[in-house]
PDB file of C-alpha atoms and ligand atoms in Angstrom:
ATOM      1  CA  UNK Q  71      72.613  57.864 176.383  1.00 47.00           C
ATOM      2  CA  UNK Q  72      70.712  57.267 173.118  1.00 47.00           C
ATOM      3  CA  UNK Q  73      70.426  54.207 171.160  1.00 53.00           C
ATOM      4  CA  UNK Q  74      72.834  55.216 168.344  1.00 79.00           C
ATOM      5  CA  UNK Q  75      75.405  54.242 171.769  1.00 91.00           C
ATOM      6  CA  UNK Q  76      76.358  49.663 170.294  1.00 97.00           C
ATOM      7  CA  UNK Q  77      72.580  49.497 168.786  1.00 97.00           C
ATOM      8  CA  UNK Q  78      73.239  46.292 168.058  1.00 98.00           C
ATOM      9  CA  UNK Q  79      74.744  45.274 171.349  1.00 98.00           C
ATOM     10  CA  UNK Q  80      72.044  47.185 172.888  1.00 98.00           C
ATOM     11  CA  UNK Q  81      69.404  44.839 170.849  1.00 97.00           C
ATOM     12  CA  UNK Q  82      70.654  41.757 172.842  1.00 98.00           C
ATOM     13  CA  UNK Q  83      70.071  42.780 176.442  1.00 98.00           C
ATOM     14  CA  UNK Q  84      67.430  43.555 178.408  1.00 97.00           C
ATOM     15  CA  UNK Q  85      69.565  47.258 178.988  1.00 97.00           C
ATOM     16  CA  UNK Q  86      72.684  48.859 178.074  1.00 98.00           C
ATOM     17  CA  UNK Q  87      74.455  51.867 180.135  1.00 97.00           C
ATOM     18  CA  UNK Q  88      77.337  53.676 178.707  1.00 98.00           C
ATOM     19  CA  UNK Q  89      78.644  55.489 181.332  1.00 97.00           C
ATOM     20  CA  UNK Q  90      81.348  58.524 180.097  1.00 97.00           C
ATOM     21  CA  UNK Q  91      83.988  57.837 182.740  1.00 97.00           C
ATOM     22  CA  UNK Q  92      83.845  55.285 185.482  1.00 98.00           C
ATOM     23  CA  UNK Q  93      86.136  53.623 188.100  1.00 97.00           C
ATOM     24  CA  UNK Q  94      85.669  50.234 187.285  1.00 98.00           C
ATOM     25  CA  UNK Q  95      82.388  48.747 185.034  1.00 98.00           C
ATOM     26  CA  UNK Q  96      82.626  45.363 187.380  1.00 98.00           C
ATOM     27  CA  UNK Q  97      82.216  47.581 190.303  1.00 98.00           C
ATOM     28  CA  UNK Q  98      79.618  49.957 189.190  1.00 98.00           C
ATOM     29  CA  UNK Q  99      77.817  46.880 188.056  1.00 97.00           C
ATOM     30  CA  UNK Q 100      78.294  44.770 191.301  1.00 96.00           C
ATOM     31  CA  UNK Q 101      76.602  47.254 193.029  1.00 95.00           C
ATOM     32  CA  UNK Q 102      73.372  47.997 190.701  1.00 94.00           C
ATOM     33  CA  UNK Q 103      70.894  45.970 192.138  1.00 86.00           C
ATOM     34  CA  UNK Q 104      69.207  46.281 188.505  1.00 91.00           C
ATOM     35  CA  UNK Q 105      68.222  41.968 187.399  1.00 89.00           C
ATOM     36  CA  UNK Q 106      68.239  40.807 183.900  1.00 93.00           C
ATOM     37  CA  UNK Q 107      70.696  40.740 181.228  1.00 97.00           C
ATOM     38  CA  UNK Q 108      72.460  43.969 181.732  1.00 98.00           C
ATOM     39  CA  UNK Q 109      75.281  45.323 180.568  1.00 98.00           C
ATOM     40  CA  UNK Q 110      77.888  48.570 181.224  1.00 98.00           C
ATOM     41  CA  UNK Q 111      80.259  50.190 178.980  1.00 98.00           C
ATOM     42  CA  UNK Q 112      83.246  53.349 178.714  1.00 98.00           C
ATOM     43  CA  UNK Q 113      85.658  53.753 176.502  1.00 97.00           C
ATOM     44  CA  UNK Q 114      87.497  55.570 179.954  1.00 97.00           C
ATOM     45  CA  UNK Q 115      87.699  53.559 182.693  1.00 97.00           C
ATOM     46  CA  UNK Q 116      89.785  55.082 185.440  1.00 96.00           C
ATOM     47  CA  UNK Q 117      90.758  52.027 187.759  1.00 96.00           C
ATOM     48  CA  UNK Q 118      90.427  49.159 186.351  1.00 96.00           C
ATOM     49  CA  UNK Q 119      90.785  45.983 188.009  1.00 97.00           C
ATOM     50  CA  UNK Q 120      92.967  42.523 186.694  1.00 95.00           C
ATOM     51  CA  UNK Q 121      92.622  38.822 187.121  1.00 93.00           C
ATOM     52  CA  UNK Q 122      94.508  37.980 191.158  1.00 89.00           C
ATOM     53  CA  UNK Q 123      93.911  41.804 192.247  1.00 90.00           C
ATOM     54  CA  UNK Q 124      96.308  43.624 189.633  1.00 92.00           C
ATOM     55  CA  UNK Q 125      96.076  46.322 187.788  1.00 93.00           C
ATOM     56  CA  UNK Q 126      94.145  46.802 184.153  1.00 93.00           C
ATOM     57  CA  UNK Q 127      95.462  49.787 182.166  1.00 88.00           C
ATOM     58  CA  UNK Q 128      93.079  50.940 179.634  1.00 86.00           C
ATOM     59  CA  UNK Q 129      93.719  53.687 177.587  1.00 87.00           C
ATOM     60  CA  UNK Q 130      90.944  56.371 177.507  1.00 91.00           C
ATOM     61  CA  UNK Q 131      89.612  56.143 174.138  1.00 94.00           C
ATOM     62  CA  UNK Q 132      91.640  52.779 173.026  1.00 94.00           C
ATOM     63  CA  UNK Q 133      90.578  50.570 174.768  1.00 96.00           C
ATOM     64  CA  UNK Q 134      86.846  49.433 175.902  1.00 97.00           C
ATOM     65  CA  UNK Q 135      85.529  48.437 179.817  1.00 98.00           C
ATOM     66  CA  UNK Q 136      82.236  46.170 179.357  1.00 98.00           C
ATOM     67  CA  UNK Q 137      80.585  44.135 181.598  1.00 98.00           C
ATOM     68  CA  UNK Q 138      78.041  41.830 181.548  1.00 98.00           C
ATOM     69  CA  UNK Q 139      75.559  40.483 184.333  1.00 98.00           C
ATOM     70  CA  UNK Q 140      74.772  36.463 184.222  1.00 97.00           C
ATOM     71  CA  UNK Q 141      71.830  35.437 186.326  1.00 95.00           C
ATOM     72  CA  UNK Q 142      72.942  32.438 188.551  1.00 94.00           C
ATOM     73  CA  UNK Q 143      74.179  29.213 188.102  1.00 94.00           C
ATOM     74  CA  UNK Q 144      74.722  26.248 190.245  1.00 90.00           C
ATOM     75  CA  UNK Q 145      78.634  27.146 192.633  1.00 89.00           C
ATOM     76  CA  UNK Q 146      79.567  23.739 190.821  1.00 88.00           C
ATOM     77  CA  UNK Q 147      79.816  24.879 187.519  1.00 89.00           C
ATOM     78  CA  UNK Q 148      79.804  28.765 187.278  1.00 90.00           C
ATOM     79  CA  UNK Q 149      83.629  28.061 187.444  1.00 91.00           C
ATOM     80  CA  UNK Q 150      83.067  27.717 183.398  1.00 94.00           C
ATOM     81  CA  UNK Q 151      81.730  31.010 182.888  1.00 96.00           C
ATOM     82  CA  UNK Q 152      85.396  33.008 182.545  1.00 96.00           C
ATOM     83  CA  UNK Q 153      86.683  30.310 180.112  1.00 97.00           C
ATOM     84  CA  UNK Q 154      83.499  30.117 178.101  1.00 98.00           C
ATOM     85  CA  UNK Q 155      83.853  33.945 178.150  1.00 98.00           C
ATOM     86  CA  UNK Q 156      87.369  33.927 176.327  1.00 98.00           C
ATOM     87  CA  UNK Q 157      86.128  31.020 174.064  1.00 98.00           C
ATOM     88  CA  UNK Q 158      83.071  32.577 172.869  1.00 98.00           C
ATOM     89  CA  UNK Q 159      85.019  36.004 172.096  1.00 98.00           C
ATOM     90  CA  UNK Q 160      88.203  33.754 170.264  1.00 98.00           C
ATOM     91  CA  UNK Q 161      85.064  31.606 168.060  1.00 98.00           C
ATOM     92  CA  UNK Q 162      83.597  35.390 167.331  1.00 98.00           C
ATOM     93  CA  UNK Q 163      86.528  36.909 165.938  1.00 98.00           C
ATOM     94  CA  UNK Q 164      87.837  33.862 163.609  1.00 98.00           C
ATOM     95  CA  UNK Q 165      84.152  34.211 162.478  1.00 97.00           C
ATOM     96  CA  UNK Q 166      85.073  37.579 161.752  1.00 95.00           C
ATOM     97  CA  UNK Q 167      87.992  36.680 159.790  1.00 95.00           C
ATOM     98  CA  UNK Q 168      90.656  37.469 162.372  1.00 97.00           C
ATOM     99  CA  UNK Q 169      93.891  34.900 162.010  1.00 96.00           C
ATOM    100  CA  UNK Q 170      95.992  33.661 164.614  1.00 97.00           C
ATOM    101  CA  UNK Q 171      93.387  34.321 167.730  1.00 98.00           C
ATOM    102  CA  UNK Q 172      93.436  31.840 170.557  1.00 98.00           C
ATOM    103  CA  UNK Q 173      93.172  31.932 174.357  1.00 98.00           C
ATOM    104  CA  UNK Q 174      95.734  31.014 176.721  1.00 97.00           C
ATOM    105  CA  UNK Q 175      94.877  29.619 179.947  1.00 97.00           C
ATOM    106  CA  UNK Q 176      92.572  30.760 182.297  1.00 95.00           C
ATOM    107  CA  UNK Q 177      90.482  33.095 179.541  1.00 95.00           C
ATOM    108  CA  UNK Q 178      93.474  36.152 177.732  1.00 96.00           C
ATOM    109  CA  UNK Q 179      92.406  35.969 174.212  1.00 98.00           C
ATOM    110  CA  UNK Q 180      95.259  36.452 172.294  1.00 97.00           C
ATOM    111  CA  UNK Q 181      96.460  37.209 168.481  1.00 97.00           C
ATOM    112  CA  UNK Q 182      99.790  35.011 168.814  1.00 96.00           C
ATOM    113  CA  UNK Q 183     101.044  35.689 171.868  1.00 93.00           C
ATOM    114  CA  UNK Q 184      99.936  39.367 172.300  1.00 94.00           C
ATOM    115  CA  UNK Q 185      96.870  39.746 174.152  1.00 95.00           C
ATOM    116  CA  UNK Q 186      93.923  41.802 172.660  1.00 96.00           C
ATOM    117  CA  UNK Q 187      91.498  41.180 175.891  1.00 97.00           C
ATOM    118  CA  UNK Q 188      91.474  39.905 179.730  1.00 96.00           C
ATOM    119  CA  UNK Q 189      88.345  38.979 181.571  1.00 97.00           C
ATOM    120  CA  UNK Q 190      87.440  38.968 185.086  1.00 97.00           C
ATOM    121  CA  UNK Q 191      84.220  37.353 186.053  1.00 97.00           C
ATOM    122  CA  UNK Q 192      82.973  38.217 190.097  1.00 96.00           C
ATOM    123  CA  UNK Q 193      80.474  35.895 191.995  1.00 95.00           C
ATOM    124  CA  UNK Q 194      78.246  38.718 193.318  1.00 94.00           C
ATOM    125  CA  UNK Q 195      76.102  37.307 196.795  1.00 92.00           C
ATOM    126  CA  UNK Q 196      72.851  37.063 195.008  1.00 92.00           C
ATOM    127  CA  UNK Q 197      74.531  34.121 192.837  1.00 92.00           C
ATOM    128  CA  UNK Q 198      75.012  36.032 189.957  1.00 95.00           C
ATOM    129  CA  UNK Q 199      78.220  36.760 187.523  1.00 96.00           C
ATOM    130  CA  UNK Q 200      79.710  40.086 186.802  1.00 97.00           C
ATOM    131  CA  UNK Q 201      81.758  39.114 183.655  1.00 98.00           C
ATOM    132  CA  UNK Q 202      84.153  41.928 182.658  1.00 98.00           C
ATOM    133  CA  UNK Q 203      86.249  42.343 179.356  1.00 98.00           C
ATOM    134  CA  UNK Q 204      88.492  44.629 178.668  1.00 97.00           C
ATOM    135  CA  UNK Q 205      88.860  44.893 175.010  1.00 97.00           C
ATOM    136  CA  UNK Q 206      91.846  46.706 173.200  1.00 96.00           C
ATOM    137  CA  UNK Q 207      89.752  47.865 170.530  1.00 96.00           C
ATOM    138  CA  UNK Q 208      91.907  50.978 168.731  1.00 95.00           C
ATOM    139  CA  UNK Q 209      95.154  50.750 170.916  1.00 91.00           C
ATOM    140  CA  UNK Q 210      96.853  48.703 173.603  1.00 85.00           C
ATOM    141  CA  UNK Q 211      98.450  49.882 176.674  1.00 81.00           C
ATOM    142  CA  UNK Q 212     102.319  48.760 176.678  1.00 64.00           C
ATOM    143  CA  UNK Q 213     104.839  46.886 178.595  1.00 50.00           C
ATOM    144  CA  UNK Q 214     101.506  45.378 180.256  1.00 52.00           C
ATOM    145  CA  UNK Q 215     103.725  43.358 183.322  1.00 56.00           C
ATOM    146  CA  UNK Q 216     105.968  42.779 180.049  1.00 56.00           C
ATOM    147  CA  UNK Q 217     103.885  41.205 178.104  1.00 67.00           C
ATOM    148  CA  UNK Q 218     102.854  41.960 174.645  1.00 89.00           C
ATOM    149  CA  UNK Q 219      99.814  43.476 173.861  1.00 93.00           C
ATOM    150  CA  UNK Q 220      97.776  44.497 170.852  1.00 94.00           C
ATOM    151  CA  UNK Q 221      94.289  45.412 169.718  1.00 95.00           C
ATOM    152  CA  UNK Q 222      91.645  45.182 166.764  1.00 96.00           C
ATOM    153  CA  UNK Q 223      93.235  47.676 165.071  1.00 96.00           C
ATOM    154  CA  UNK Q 224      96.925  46.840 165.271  1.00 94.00           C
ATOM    155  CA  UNK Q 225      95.622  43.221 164.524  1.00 95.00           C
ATOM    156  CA  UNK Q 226      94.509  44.344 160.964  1.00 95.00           C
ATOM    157  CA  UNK Q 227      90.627  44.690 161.795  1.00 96.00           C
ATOM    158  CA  UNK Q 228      88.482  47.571 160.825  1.00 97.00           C
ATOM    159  CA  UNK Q 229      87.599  48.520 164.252  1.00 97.00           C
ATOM    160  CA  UNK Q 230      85.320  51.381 164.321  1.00 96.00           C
ATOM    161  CA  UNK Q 231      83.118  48.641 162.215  1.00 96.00           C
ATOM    162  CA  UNK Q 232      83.713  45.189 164.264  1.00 97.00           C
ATOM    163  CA  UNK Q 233      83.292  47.129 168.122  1.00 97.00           C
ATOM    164  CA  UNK Q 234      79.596  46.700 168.123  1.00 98.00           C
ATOM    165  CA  UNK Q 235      78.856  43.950 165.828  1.00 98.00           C
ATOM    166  CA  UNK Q 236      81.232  42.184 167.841  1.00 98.00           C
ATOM    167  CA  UNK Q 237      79.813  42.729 171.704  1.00 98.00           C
ATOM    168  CA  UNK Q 238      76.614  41.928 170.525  1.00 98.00           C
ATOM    169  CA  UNK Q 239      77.799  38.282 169.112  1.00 98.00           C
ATOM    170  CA  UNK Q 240      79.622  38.227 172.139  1.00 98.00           C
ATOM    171  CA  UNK Q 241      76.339  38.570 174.541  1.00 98.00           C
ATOM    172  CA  UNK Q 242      74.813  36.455 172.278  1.00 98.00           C
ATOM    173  CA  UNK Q 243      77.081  33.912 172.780  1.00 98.00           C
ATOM    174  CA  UNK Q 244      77.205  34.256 176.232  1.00 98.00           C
ATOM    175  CA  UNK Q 245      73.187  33.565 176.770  1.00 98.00           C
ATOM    176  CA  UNK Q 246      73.700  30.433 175.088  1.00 97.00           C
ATOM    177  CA  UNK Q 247      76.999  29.520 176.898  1.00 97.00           C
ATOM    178  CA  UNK Q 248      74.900  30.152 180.042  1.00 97.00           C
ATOM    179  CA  UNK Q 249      72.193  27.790 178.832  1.00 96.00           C
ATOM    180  CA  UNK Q 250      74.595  25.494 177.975  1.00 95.00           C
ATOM    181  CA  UNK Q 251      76.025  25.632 181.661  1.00 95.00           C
ATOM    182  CA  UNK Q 252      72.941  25.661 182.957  1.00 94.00           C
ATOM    183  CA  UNK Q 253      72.026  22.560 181.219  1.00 94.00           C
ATOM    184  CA  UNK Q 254      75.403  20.891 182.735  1.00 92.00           C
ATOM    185  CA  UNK Q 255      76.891  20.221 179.469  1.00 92.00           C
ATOM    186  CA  UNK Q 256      80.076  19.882 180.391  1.00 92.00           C
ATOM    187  CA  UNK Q 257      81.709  17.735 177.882  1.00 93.00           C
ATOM    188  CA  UNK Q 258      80.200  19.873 175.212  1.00 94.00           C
ATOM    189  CA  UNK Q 259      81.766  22.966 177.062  1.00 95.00           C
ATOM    190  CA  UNK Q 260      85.399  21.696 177.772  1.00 95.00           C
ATOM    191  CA  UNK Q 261      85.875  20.161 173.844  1.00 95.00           C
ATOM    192  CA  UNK Q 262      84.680  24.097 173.118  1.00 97.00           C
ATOM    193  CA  UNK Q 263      86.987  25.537 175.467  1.00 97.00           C
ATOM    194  CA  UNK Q 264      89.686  23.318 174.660  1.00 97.00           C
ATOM    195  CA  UNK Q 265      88.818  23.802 171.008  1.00 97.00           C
ATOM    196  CA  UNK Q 266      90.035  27.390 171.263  1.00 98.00           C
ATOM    197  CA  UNK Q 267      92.911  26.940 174.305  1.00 98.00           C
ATOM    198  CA  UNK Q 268      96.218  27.648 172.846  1.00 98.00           C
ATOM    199  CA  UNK Q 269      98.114  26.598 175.836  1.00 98.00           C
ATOM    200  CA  UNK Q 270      97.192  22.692 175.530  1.00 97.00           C
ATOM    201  CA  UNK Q 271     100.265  20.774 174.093  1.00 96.00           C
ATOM    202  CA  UNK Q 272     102.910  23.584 175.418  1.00 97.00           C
ATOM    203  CA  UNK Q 273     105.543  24.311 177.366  1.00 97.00           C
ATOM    204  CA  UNK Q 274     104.301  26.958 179.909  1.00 97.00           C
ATOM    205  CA  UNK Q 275     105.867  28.693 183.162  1.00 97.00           C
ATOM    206  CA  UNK Q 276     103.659  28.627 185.404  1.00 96.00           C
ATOM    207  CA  UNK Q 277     103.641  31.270 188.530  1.00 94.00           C
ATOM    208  CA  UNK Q 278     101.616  29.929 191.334  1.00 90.00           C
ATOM    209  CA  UNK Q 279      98.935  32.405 193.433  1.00 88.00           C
ATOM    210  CA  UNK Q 280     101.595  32.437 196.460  1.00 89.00           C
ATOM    211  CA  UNK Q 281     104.296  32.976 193.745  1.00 90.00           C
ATOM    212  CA  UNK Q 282     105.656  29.579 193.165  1.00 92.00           C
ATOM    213  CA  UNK Q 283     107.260  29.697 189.662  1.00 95.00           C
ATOM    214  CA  UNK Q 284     107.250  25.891 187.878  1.00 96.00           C
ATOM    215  CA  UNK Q 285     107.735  24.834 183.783  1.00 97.00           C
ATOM    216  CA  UNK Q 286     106.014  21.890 183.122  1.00 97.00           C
ATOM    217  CA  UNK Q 287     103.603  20.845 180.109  1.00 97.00           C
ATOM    218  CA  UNK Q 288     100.161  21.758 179.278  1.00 97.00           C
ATOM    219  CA  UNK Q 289      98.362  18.755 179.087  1.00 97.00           C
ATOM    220  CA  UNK Q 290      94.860  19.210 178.975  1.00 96.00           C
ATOM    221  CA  UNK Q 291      91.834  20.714 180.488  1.00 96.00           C
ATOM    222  CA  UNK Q 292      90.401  18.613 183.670  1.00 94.00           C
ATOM    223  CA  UNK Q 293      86.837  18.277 184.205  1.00 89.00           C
ATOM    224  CA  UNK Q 294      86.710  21.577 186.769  1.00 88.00           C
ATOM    225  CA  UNK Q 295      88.462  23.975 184.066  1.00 91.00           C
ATOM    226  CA  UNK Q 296      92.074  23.471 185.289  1.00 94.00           C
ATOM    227  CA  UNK Q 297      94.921  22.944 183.859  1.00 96.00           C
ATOM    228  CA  UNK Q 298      96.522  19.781 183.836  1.00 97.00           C
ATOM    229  CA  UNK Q 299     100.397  20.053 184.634  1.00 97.00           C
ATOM    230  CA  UNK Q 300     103.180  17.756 184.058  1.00 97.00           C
ATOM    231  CA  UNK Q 301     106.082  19.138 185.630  1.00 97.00           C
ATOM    232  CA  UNK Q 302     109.441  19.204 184.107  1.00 97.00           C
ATOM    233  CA  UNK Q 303     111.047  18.153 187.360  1.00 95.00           C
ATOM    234  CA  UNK Q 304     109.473  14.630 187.252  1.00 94.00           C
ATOM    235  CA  UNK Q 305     107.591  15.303 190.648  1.00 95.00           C
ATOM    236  CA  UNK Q 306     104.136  14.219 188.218  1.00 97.00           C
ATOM    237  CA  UNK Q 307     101.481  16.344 187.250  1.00 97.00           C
ATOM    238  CA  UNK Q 308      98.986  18.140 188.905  1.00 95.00           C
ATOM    239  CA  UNK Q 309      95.760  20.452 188.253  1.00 95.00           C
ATOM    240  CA  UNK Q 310      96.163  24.273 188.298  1.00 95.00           C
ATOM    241  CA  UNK Q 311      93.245  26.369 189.606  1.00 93.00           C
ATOM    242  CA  UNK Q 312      94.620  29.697 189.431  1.00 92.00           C
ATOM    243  CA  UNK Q 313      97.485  31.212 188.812  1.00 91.00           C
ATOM    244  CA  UNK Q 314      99.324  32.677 185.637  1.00 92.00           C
ATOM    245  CA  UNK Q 315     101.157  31.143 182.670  1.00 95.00           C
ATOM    246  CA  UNK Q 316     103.581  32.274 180.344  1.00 95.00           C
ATOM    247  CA  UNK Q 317     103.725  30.046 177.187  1.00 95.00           C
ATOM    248  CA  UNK Q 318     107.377  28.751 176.317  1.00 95.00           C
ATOM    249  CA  UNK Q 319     108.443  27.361 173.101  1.00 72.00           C
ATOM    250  CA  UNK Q 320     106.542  25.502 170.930  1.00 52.00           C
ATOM    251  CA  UNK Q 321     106.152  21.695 171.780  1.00 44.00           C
ATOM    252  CA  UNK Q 322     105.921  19.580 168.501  1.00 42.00           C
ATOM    253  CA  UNK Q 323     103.766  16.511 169.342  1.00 39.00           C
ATOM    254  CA  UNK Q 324     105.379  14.391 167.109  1.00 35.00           C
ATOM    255  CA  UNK Q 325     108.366  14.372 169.364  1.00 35.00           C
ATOM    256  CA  UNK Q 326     108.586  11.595 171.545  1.00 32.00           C
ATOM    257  CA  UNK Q 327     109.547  12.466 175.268  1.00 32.00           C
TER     258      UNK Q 327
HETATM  259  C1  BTN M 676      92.929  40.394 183.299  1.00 75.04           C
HETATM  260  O1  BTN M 676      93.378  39.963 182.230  1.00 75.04           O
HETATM  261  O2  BTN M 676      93.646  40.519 184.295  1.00 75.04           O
HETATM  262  C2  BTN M 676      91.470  40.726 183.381  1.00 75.04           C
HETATM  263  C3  BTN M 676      91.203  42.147 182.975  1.00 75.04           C
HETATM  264  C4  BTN M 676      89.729  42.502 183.038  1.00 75.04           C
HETATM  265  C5  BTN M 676      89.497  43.959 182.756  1.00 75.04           C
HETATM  266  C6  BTN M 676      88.031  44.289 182.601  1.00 75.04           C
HETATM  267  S1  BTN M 676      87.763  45.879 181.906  1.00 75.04           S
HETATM  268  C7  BTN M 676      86.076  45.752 182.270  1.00 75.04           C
HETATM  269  C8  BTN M 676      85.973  45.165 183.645  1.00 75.04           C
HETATM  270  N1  BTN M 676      86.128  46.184 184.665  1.00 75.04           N
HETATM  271  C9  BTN M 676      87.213  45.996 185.411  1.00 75.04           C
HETATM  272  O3  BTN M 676      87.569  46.702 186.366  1.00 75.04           O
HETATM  273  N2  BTN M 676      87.882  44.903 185.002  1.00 75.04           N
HETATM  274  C10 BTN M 676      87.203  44.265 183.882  1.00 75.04           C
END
């Protein structure tokens, strides 16, 4: 593949494969044994894989597979690396004049409450991070598990234009979220993430790993990453590691409880 293939993208890491059709870019990169900041990238990914072992649709064409490998971080606080990941793409695109961009918890950057990208980040053995985006860049698969979805096009961007400037701000940002991880500044990182984290301050339904289904309120980001819960039901709040959430009405924070 040439260098007219994201030139600018290509100017950021150490190399850049654009593969014509693939399985999944996480996999094919989880198993190159190539070091350094490398990335892969098709516009037709076959079988893509979703945050908790689902499913990501992406439309050949519409819709781009990337992913990026992160040299190794301390276990304690690579946990930050898929929210910086969504924060760093939400700060790049209001740079780039998009409206209405946020992420809701863990890392699906969203315009409103239709989501333009999801992100799943692998610990490979070596220590290292496979971050993956999938990035709706001229279309958006629908009914995604009933949720809304959108892209850079449908969101009013000039796409064609934004696709590479865009990844290469994006691994930009992500060397210097990795030095900022590496350099354990963590209130720095969660007043970013949080900066960007649409969820804080709702209502949310929140559907557990083992399929527990709570509503509660957002409250805040806790020092690992999670989400701070206060459930509806009075039984207190707790921390959410995983799982998914569904944002509910609007809370207005003026309104006393
Ligand atoms: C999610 O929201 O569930 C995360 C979706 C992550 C999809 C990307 S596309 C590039 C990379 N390769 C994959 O198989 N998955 C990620």
């Amino acid at each position: 593949m040439t260098d007219e293939v994201f030139p600018r993208t290509r100017q950021e890491l150490d190399d850049l494969i654009v593969l014509d059709q693939v399985d999944s870019t996480n996999t094919w990169l989880r198993s190159s044994e190539q070091p350094g900041w490398v990335a892969v990238a098709s516009w037709n990914q076959t079988a893509g894989r979703g945050r908790a072992g689902r499913t990501w649709l992406s439309p050949a064409g519409q819709s781009l597979a990337f992913s990026l490998r992160l040299p190794a971080l301390p276990l304690d606080s690579v946990g930050w690396i898929p929210l910086l990941a969504g924060t760093v793409l939400v700060e790049t695109l209001q740079e780039m004049g998009l409206g209405g961009v946020g992420m809701k918890w863990p890392n699906d950057v969203q315009v409103g409450e239709a989501k333009l990208a999801g992100i799943l980040t692998e610990r490979l053995p070596s220590g290292d991070s496979v971050v993956g985006l999938g990035l709706n860049v001229f279309g958006s698969p629908q009914n995604l598990e009933g949720r809304d979805a959108t892209s850079l096009l449908e969101s009013g961007l000039d796409a064609a234009a934004l696709v590479d400037p865009l990844l290469a701000a994006w691994c930009r940002g992500m060397k210097q979220a990795h030095s900022l991880v590496e350099a354990g500044e963590r209130d720095a990182i969660s007043s970013r993430v949080s900066g960007v984290m649409t969820t804080l301050g709702r209502e949310v339904r929140v559907e557990s790993p083992e399929g527990q289904v709570r509503t509660g309120r957002a409250l805040s980001l806790h020092a690992n990453g999670g989400l701070l819960v206060a459930w509806a039901d009075g039984t207190g709040e707790s921390v959410l590691l995983a799982g998914d959430v569904w944002h509910l009405r609007a809370v207005d924070a003026a309104t006393p409880d």
